[in-house]
C-alpha atoms as a PDB file:
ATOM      1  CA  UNK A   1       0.000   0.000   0.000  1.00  0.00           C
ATOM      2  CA  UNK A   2       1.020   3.450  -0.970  1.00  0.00           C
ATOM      3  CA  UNK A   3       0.628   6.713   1.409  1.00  0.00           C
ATOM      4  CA  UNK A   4       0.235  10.083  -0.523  1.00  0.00           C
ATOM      5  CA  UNK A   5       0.425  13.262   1.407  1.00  0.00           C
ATOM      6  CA  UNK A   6      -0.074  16.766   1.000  1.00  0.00           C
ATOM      7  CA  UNK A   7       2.014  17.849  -1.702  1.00  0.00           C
ATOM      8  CA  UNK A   8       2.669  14.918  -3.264  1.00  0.00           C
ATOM      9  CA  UNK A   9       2.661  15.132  -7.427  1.00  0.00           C
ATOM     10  CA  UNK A  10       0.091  13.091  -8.829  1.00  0.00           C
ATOM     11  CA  UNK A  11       0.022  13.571 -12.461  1.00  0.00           C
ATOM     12  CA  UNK A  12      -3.586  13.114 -14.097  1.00  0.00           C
ATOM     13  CA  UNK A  13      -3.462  13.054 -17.536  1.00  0.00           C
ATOM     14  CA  UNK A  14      -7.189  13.292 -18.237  1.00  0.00           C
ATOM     15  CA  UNK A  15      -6.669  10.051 -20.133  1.00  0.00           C
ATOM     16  CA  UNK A  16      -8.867   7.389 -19.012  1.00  0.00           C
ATOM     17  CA  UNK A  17      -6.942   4.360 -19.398  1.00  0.00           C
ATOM     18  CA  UNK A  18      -4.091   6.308 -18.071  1.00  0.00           C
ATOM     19  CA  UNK A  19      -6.238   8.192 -15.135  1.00  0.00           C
ATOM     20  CA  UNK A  20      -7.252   4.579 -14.196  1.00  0.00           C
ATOM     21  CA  UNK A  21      -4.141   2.708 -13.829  1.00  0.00           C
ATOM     22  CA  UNK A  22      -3.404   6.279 -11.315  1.00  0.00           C
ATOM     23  CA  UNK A  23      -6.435   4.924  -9.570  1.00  0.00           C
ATOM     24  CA  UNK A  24      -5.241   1.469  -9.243  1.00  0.00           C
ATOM     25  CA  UNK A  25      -2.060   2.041  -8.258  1.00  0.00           C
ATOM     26  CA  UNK A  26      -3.250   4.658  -5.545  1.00  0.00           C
ATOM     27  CA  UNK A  27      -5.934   2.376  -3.949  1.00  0.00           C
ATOM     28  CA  UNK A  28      -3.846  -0.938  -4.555  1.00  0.00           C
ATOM     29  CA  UNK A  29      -3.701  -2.911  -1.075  1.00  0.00           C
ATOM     30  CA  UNK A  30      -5.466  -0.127   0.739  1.00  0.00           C
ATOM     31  CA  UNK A  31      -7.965  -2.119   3.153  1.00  0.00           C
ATOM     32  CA  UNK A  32     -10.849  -0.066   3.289  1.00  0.00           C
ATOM     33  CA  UNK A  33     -11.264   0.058  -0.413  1.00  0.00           C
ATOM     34  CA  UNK A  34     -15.184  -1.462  -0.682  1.00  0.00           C
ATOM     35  CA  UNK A  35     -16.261   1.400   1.598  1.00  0.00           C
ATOM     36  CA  UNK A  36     -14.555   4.313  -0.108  1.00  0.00           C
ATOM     37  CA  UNK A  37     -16.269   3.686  -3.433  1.00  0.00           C
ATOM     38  CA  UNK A  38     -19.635   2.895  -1.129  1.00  0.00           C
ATOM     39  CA  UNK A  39     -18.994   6.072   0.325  1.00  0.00           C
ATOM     40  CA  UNK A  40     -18.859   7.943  -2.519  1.00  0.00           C
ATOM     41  CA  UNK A  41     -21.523   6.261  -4.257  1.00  0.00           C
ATOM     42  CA  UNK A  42     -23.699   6.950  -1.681  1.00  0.00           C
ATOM     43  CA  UNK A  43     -22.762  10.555  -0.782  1.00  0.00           C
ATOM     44  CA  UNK A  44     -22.033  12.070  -4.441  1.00  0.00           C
ATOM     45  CA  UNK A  45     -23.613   9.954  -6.533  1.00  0.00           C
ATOM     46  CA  UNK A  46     -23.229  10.700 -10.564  1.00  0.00           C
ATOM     47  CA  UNK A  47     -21.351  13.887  -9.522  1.00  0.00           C
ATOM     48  CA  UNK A  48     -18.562  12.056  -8.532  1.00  0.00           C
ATOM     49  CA  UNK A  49     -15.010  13.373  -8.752  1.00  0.00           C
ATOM     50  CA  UNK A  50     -11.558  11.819  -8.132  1.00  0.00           C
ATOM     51  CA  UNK A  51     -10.497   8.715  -7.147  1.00  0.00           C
ATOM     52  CA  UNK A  52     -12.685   6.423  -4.991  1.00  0.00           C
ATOM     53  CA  UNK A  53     -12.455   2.831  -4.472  1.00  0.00           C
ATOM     54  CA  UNK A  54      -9.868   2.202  -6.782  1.00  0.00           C
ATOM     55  CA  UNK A  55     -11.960   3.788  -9.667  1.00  0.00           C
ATOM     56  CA  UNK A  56     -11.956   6.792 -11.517  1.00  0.00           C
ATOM     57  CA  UNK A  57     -14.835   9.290 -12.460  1.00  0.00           C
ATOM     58  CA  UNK A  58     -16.349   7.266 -15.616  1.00  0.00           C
ATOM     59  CA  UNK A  59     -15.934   4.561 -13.934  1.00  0.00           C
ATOM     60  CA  UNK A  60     -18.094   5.371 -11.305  1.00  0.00           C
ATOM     61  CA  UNK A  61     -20.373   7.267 -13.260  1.00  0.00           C
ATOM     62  CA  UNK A  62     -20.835   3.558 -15.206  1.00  0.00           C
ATOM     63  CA  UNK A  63     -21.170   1.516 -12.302  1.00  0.00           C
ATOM     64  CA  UNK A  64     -23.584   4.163 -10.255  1.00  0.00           C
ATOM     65  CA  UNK A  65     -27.128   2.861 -12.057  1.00  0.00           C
ATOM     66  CA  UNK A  66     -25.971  -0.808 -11.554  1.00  0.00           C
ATOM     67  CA  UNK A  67     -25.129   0.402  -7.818  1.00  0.00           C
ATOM     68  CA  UNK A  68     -28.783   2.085  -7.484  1.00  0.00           C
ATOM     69  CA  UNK A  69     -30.810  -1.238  -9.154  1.00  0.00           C
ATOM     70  CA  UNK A  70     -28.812  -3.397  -6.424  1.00  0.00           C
ATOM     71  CA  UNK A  71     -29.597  -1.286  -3.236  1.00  0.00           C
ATOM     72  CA  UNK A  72     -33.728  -1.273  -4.380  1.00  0.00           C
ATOM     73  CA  UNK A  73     -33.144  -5.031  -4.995  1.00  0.00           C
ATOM     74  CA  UNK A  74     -31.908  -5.443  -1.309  1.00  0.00           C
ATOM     75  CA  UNK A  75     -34.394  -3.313   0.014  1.00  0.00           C
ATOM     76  CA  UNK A  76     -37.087  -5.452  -1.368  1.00  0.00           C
ATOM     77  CA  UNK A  77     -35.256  -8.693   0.029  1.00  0.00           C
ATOM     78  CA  UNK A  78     -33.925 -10.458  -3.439  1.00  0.00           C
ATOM     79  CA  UNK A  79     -30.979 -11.457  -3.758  1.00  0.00           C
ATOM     80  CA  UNK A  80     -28.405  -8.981  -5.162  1.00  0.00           C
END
């Protein structure tokens, strides 16, 4: 697992294939990973910026009506 701190140079490229191996490598062994990109799921929704749970913006924007259909799935009691 890698630490950033303040100051460190992170250099997005605004590529997306690049942008997400940045993501990967950030988030890579970090042990609260599932709950980050819950987190932000949950809190920003499809105005979601940066990196969160080892995924990038489009990314996230994707996966965030998959993520919606699943929680009203569990709410009714199937099986996600």
């Amino acid at each position: 697992m890698e630490v950033y701190e303040a100051g460190d140079a992170l250099e997005w490229t605004g590529l997306a294939q690049t942008d997400r191996a940045l993501a990967a490598r950030l988030c890579a062994g970090c042990p609260v990973v599932d709950e980050c990109l819950e987190l932000e799921l949950r809190t920003a929704g499809e105005s979601t910026v940066g990196v969160w749970g080892a995924l990038g913006e489009d990314e996230r924007r994707e996966l965030y009506p998959h993520w919606l259909r699943r929680g009203e799935r569990v709410e009714r009691g199937e099986h996600a």
